[in-house]
Short mmCIF file of C-alpha atoms in Angstrom, two decimals:
data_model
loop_
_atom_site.label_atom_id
_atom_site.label_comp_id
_atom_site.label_asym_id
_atom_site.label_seq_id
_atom_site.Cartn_x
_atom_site.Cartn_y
_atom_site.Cartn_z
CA UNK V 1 130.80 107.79 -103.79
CA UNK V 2 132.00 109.28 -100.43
CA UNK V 3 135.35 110.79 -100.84
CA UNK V 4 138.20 111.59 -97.53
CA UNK V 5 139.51 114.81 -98.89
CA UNK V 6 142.93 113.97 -97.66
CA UNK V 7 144.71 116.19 -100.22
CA UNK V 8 143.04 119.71 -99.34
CA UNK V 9 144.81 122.19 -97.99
CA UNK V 10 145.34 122.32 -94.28
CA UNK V 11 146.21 125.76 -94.08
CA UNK V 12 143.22 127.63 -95.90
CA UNK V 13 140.09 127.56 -93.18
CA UNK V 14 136.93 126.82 -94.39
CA UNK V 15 134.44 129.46 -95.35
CA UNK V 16 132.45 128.11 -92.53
CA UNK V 17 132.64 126.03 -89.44
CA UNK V 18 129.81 123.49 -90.93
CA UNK V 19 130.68 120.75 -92.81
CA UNK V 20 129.34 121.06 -96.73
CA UNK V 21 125.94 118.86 -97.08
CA UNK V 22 125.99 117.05 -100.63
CA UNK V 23 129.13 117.26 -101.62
CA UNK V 24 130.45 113.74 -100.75
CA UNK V 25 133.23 115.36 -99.32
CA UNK V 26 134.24 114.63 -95.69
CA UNK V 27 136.98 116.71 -93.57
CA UNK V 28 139.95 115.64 -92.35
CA UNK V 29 140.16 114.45 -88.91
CA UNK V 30 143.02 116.55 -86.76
CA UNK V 31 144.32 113.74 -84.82
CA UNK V 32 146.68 114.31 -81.57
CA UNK V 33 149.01 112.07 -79.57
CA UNK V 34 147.86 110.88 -75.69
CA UNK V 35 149.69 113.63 -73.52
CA UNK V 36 152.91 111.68 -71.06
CA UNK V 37 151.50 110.91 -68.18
CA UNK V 38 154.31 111.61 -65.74
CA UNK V 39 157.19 113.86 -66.02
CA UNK V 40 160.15 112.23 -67.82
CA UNK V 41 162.08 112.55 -64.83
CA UNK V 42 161.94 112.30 -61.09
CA UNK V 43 164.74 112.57 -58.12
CA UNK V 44 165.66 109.14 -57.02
CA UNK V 45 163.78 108.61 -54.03
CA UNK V 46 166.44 107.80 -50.94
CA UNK V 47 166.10 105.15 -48.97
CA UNK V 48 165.44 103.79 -45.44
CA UNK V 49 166.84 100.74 -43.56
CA UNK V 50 166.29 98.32 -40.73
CA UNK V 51 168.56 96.87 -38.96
CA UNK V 52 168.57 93.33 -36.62
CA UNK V 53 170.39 94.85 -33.11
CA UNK V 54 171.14 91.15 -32.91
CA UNK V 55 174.35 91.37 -35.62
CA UNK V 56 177.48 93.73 -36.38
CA UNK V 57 176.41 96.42 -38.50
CA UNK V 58 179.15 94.71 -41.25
CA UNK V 59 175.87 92.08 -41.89
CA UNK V 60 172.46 93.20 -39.82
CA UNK V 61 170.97 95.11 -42.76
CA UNK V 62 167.43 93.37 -42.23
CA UNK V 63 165.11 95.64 -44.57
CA UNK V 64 165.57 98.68 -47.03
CA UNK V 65 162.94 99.99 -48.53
CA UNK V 66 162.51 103.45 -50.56
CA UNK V 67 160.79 105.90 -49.22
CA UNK V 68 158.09 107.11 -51.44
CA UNK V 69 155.63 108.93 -48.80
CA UNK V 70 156.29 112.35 -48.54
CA UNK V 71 155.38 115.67 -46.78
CA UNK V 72 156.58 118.63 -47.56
CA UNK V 73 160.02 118.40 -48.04
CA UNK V 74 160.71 115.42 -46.14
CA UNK V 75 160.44 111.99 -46.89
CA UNK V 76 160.01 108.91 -45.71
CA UNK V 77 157.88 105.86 -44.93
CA UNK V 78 154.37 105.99 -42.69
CA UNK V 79 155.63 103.78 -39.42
CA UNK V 80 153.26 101.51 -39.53
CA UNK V 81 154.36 99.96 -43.16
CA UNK V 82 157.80 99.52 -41.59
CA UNK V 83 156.39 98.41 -38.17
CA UNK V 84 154.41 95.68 -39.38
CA UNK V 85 156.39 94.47 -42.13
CA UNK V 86 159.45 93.91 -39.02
CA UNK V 87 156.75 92.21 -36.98
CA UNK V 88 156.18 89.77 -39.77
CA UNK V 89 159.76 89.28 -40.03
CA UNK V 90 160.51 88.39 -36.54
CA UNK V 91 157.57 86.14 -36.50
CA UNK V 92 154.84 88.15 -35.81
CA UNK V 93 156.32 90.40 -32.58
CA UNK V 94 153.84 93.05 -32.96
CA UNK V 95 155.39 93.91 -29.65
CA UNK V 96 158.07 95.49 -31.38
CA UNK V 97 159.70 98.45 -31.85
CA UNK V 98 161.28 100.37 -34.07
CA UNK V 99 164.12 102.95 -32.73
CA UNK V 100 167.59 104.59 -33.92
CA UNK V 101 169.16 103.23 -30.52
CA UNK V 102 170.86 99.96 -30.53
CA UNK V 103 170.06 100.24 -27.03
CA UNK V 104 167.36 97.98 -26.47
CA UNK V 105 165.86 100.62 -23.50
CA UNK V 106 162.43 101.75 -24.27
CA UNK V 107 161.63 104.98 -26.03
CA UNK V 108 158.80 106.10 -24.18
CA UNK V 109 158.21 109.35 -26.10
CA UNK V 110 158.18 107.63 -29.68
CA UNK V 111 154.91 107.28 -31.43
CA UNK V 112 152.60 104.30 -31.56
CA UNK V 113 153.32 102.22 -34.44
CA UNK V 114 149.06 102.70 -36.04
CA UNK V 115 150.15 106.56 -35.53
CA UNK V 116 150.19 107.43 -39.13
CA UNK V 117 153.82 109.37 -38.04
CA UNK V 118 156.60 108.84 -41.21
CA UNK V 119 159.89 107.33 -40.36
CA UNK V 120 162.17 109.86 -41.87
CA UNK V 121 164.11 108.92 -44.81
CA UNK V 122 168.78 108.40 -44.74
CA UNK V 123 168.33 107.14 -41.40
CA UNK V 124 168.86 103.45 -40.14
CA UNK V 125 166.29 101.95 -37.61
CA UNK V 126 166.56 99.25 -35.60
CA UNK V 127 164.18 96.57 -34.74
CA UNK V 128 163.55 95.31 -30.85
CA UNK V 129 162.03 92.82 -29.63
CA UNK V 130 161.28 92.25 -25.96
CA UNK V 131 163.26 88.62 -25.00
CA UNK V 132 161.23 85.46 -24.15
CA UNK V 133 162.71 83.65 -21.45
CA UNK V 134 163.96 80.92 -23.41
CA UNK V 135 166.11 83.37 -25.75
CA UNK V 136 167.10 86.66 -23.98
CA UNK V 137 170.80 86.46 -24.76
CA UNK V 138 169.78 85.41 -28.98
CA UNK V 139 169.23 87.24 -31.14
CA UNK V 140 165.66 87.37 -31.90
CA UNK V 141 164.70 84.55 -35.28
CA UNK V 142 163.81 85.93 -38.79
CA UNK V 143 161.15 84.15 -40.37
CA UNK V 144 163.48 83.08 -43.81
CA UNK V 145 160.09 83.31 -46.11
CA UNK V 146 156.28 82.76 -46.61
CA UNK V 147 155.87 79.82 -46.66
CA UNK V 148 158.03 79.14 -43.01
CA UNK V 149 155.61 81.87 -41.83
CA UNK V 150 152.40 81.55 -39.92
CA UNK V 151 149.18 83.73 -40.05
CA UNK V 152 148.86 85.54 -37.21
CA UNK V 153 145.00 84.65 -36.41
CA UNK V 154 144.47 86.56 -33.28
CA UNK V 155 147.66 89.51 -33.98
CA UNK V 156 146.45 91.23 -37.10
CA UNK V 157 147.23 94.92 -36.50
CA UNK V 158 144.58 97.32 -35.76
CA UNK V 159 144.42 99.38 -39.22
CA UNK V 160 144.10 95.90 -41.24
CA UNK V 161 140.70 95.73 -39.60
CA UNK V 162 139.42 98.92 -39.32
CA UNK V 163 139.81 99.72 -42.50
CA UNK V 164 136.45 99.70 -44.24
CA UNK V 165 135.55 96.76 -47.02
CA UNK V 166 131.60 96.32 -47.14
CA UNK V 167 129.63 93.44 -47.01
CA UNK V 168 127.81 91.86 -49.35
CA UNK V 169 124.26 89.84 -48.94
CA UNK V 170 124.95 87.41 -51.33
CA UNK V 171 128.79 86.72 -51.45
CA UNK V 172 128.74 84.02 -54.43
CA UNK V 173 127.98 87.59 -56.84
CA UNK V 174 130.67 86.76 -59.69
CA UNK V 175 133.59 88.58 -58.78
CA UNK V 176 133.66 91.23 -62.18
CA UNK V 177 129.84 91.99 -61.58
CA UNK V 178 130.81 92.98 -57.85
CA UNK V 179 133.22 95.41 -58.27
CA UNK V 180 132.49 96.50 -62.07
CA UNK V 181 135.61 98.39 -62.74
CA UNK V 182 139.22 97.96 -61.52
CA UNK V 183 139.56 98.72 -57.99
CA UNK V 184 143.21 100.76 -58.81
CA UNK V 185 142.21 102.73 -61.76
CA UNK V 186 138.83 102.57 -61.97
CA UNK V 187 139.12 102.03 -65.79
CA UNK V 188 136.23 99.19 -66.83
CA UNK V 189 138.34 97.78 -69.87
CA UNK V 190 141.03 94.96 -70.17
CA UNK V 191 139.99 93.50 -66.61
CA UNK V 192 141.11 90.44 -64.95
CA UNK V 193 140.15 88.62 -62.03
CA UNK V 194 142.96 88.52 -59.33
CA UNK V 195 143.95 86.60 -56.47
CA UNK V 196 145.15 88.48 -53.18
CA UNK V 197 146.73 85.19 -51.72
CA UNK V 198 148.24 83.65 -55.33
CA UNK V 199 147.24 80.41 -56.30
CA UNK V 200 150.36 79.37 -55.97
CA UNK V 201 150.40 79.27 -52.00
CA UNK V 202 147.33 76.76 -51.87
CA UNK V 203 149.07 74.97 -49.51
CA UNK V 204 149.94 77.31 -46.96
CA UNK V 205 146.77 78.72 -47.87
CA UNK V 206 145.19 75.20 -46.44
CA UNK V 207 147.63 74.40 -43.85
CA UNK V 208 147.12 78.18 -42.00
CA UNK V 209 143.21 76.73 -41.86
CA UNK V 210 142.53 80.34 -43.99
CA UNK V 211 139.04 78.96 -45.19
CA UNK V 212 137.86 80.35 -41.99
CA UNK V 213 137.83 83.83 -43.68
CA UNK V 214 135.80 82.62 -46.44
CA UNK V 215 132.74 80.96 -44.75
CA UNK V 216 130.20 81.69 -47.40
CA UNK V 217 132.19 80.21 -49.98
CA UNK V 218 130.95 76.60 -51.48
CA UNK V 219 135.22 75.63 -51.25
CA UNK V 220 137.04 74.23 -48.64
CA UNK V 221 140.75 73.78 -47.33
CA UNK V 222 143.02 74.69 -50.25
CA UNK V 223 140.10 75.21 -52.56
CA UNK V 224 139.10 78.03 -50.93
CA UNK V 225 142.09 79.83 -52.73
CA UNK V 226 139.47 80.68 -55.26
CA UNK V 227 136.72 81.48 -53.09
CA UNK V 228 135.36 85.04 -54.07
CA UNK V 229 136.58 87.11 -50.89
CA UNK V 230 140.23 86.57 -52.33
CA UNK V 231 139.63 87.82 -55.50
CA UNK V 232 139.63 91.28 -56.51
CA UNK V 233 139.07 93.07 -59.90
CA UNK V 234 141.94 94.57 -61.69
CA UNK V 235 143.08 96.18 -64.57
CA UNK V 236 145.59 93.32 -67.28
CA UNK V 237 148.76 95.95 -66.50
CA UNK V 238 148.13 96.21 -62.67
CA UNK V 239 147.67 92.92 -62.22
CA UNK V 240 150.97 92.38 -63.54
CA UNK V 241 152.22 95.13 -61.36
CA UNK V 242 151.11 93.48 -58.37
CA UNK V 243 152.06 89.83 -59.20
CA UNK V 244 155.74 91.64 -59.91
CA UNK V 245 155.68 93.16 -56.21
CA UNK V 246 155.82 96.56 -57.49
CA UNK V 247 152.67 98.00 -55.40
CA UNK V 248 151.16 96.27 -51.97
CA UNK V 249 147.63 97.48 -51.16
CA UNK V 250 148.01 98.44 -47.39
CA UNK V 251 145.72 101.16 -45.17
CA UNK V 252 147.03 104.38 -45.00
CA UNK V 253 146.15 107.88 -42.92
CA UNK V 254 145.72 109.90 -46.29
CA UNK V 255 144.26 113.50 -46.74
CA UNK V 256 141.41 111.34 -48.14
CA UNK V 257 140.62 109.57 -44.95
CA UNK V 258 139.01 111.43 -41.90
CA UNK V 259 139.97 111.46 -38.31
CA UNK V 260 140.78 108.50 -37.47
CA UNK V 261 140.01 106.61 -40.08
CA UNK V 262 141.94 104.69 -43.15
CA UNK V 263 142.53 104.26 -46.48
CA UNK V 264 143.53 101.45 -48.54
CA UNK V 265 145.63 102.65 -50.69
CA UNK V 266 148.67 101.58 -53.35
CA UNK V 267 152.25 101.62 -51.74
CA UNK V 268 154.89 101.51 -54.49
CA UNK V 269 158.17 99.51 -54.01
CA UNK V 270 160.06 100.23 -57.39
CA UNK V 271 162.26 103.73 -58.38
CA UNK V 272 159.82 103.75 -61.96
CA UNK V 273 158.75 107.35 -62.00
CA UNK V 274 155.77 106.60 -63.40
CA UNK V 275 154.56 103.78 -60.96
CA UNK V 276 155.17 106.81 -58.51
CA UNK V 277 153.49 109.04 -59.81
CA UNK V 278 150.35 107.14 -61.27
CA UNK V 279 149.92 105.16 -58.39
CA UNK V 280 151.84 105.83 -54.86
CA UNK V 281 149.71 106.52 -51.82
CA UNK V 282 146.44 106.07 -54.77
CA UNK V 283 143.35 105.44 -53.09
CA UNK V 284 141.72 102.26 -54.09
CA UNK V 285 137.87 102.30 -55.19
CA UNK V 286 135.36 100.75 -52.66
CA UNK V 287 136.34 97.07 -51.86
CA UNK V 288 133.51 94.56 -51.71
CA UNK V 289 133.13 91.34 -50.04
CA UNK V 290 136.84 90.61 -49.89
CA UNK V 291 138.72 89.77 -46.27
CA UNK V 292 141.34 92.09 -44.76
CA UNK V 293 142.54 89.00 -43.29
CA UNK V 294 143.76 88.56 -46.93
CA UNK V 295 144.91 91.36 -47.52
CA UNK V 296 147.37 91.03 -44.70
CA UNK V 297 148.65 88.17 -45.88
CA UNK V 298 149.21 89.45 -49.39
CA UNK V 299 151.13 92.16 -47.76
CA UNK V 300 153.53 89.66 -45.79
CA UNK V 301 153.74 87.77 -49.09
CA UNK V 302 154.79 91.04 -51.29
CA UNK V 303 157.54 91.63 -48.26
CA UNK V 304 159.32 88.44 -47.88
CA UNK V 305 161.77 88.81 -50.80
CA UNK V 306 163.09 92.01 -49.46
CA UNK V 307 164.40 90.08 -46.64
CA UNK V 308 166.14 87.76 -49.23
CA UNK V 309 169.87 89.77 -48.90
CA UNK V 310 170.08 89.37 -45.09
CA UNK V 311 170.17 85.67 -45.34
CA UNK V 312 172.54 85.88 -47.83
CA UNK V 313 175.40 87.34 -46.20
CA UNK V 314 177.71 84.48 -45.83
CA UNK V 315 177.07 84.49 -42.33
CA UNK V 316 175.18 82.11 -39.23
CA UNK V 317 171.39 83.54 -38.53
CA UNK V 318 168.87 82.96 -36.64
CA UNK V 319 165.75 81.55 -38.47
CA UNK V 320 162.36 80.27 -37.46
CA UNK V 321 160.52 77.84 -39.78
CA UNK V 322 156.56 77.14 -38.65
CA UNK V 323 157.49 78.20 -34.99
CA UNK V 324 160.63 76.26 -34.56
CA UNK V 325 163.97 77.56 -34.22
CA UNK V 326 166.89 76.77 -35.25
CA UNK V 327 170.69 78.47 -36.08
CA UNK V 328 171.68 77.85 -39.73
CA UNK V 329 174.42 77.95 -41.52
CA UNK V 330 175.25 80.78 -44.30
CA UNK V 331 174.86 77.59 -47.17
CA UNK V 332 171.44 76.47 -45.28
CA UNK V 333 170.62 80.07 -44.68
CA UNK V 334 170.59 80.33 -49.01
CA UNK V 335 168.44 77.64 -49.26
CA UNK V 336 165.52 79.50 -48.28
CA UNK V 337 165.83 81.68 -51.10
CA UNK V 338 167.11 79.49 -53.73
CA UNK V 339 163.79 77.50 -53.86
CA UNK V 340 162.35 79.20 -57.06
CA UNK V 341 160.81 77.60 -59.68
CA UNK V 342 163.09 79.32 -61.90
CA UNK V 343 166.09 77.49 -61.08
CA UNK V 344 164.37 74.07 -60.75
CA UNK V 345 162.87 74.05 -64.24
CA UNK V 346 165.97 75.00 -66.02
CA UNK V 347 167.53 71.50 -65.65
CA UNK V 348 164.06 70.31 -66.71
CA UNK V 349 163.18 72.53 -69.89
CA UNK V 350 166.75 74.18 -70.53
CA UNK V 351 165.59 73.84 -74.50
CA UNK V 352 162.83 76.86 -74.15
CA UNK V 353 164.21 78.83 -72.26
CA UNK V 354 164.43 81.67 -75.01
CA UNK V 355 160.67 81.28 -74.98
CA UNK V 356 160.62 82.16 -71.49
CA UNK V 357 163.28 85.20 -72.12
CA UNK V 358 161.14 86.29 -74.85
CA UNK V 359 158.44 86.60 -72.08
CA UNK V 360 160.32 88.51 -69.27
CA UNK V 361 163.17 90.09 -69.61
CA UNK V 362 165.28 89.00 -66.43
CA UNK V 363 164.28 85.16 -66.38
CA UNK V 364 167.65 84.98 -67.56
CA UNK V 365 169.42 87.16 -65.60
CA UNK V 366 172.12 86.07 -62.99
CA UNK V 367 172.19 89.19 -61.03
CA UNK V 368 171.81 88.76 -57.23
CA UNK V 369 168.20 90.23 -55.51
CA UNK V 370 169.53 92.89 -53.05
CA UNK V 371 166.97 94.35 -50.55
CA UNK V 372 164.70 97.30 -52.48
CA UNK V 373 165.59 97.09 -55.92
CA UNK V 374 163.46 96.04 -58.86
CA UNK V 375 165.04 92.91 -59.10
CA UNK V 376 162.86 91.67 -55.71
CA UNK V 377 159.88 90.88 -58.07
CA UNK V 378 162.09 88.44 -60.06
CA UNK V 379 160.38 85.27 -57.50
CA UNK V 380 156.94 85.71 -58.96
CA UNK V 381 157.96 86.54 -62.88
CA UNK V 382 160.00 82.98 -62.52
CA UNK V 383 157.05 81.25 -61.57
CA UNK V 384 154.88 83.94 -64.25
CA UNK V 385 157.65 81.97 -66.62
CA UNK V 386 157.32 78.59 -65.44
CA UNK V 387 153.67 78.65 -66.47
CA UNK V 388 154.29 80.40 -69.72
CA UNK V 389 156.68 76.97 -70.81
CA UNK V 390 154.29 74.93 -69.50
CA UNK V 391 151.61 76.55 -71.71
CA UNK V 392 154.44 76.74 -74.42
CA UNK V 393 155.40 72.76 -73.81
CA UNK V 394 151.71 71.88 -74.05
CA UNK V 395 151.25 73.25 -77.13
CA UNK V 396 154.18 71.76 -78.44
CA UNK V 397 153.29 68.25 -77.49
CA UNK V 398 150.01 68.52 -78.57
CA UNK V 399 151.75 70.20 -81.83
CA UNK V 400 153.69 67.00 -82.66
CA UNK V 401 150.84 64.98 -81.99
CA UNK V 402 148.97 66.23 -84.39
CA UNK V 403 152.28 65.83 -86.74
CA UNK V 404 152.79 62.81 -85.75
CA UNK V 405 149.32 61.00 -86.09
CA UNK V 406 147.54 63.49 -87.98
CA UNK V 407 144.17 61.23 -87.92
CA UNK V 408 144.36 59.89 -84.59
CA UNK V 409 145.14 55.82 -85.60
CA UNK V 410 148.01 55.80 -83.89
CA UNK V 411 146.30 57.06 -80.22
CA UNK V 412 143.14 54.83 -81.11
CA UNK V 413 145.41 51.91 -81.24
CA UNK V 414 147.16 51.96 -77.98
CA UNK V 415 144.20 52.64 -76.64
CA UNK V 416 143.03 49.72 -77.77
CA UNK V 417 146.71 47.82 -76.92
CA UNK V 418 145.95 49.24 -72.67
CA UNK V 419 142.29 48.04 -73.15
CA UNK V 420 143.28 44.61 -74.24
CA UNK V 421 146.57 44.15 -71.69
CA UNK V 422 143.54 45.16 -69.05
CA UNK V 423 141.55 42.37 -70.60
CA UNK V 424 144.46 39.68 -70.15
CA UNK V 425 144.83 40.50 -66.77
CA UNK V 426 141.43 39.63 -66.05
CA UNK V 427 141.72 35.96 -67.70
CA UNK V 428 140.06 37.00 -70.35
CA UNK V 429 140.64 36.61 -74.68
CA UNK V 430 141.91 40.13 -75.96
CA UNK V 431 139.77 41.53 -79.12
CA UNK V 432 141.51 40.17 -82.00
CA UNK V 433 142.58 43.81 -84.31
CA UNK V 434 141.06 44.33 -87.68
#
């Protein structure tokens, strides 16, 4: 019999390096703890905000975001993140620009906004646009959220579509099998299939005719939410990550890409240290088959709930929902963001919610989303919840069913009970039960 010599003593080396042959004797493993990954400890990144020229400064904080890029010692955010995430805002104005004037005179000297330049950080920026005739004296309409917003078909900006994704011959190739690892990490373990527009948005999905972008696939309209160029590989964890709008995947001027070429590459929203660290400004592997068109769209979709606090300053704005605007009151202004599935299943399934709790940590939490905190991912881990007591409901039902009528007689017989009222309907003499 084999024997772990578990009780020899560590500290007296072995004659030799080999291990003994015949003895039945094995030697004991030296096992050693995974290394931390990132230091314990990083400075607080500061931040950087946009404001709407259109407002007092007491209220026109549109957009803060930290400012994670760095170079050197300074930090900041590359322009065009900022750039396009305000053009998205004000409705697609990719005419825009970004300045430290209120003045809305033109900066001739400052930088295109595709010219890789960072946006130092402690600094507030404002937002112009140029006026359309019909509005010059308004100030210009925020989009309130997604789903108000429309895809910019002809606008997308440059870098969304010169950054490289290759084709594929045969774009039905199941979607794991295509990109064989995760396209963050690389790791080939634990992998899930993702969406880049969620599953949830079907129906803007449909209604922003975005099965265009998908022509190979065998859906159509809001089935086409599943078609294989909007789903990438990733890693359980990241996927999480990115469903929490902790990390958009955006294209990037890195020291990885040449000239004047770019990257897609992870852009980290949150203060975690570690998210920094593992994944900030982390080039993604080779993407296959999937449509920057999507991408885009994913981006505008992480953004929206960092424009959540401007509408809920207690004050009038100006808001455009599908192309049509409107001024709206501070109460109708909050109705934009109170639309989360969250709050509407609470009055429906207020008995679990310490299932959903359980689940996520602040489903339960009644602290207010401000602009570039954590809390901004709190949108999709309600509706991450919502599924999770739907699941949980389910099996409960299906639970006391089985409790209930553990053999089935019971759902056999009003079976039977719709089958005969269906037969008396028709004029015709119900079965007569056993």
């Amino acid at each position: 019999m084999t024997i772990l010599n578990a009780c020899t003593d560590m500290t007296t080396p072995s004659s030799s390096s080999a291990p003994s042959v015949g003895t039945g004797v094995l030697d004991v493993v030296a096992f050693r703890a995974l290394a931390v990954p990132v230091p314990t400890q990083l400075d607080d990144p500061p931040t950087l905000r946009i404001r709407h020229p259109g407002y007092p400064d007491s209220n026109n904080v549109l957009l803060t975001l930290l400012a994670n890029d760095s170079a050197g010692n300074v930090r900041g955010i590359q322009r065009g993140i900022v750039h396009t995430a305000c053009a998205v805002f004000a409705n697609n104005r990719f005419d825009g620009r970004l300045s430290q004037s209120l003045s809305p005179v033109p900066d001739f000297d400052a930088p295109a906004p595709d010219s890789g330049e960072r946006l130092p950080a402690d600094k507030d920026y404002f937002f112009h646009v140029p006026p359309c005739e019909s509005d010059e004296h308004l100030p210009w309409p925020v989009v309130p959220n997604f789903r108000q917003w429309l895809f910019p078909h002809q606008g997308v900006p440059r870098p969304w579509h010169e950054s490289h994704i290759a084709k594929l011959a045969h774009p039905l190739v199941p979607v794991k099998a295509r990109d064989g690892t995760c396209r963050l990490t690389a790791y080939s373990e634990v992998l899930e299939v993702a969406h880049i527009i969620p599953a949830s948005e079907s129906e803007w999905f449909a209604s922003n005719n975005m099965d265009q972008y998908a022509p190979g696939s065998r859906q159509r309209g809001a089935d086409a939410i599943r078609a294989e160029a909007n789903l990438v590989t990733l890693r359980e964890d990241i996927l999480t990550l990115w469903d929490g709008m902790n990390f958009s995947v955006v294209p990037k001027r890195t020291a990885a890409a040449d000239g004047d070429d770019w990257a897609w590459t992870a852009h980290v929203y949150t203060m975690s240290p570690e998210l920094r660290q593992l994944y900030h400004n982390h080039q993604l592997q080779p993407l296959f088959g999937v449509k920057q068109e999507y991408l885009f769209a994913r981006f505008a979709w992480d953004i929206f709930p960092h424009v959540q606090g401007f509408l809920q300053r207690e004050v009038s704005r100006w808001l455009v929902a599908k192309n049509v605007v409107h001024e709206y009151t501070p109460s109708e202004c909050k109705t934009f963001t109170s639309s989360s599935p969250k709050k509407r299943s609470r009055s429906r399934n207020d008995d679990n919610q310490d299932a959903c709790s359980l689940d996520s940590g602040t489903a339960d939490s009644d602290e207010k989303d401000e602009p570039g905190n954590d809390a901004l991912g709190d949108e999709v881990e309600e509706e991450i919840c919502l599924r999770r007591r739907r699941q949980v409901n389910g099996r409960w039902e299906r639970a006391r069913e089985r409790d209930d009528d553990p053999h089935g007689f019971k759902r056999r017989r009003e079976v039977s009970e719709d089958l005969d009222d269906t037969e008396c309907e028709r004029g015709r003499k119900p079965r007569l039960s056993p």
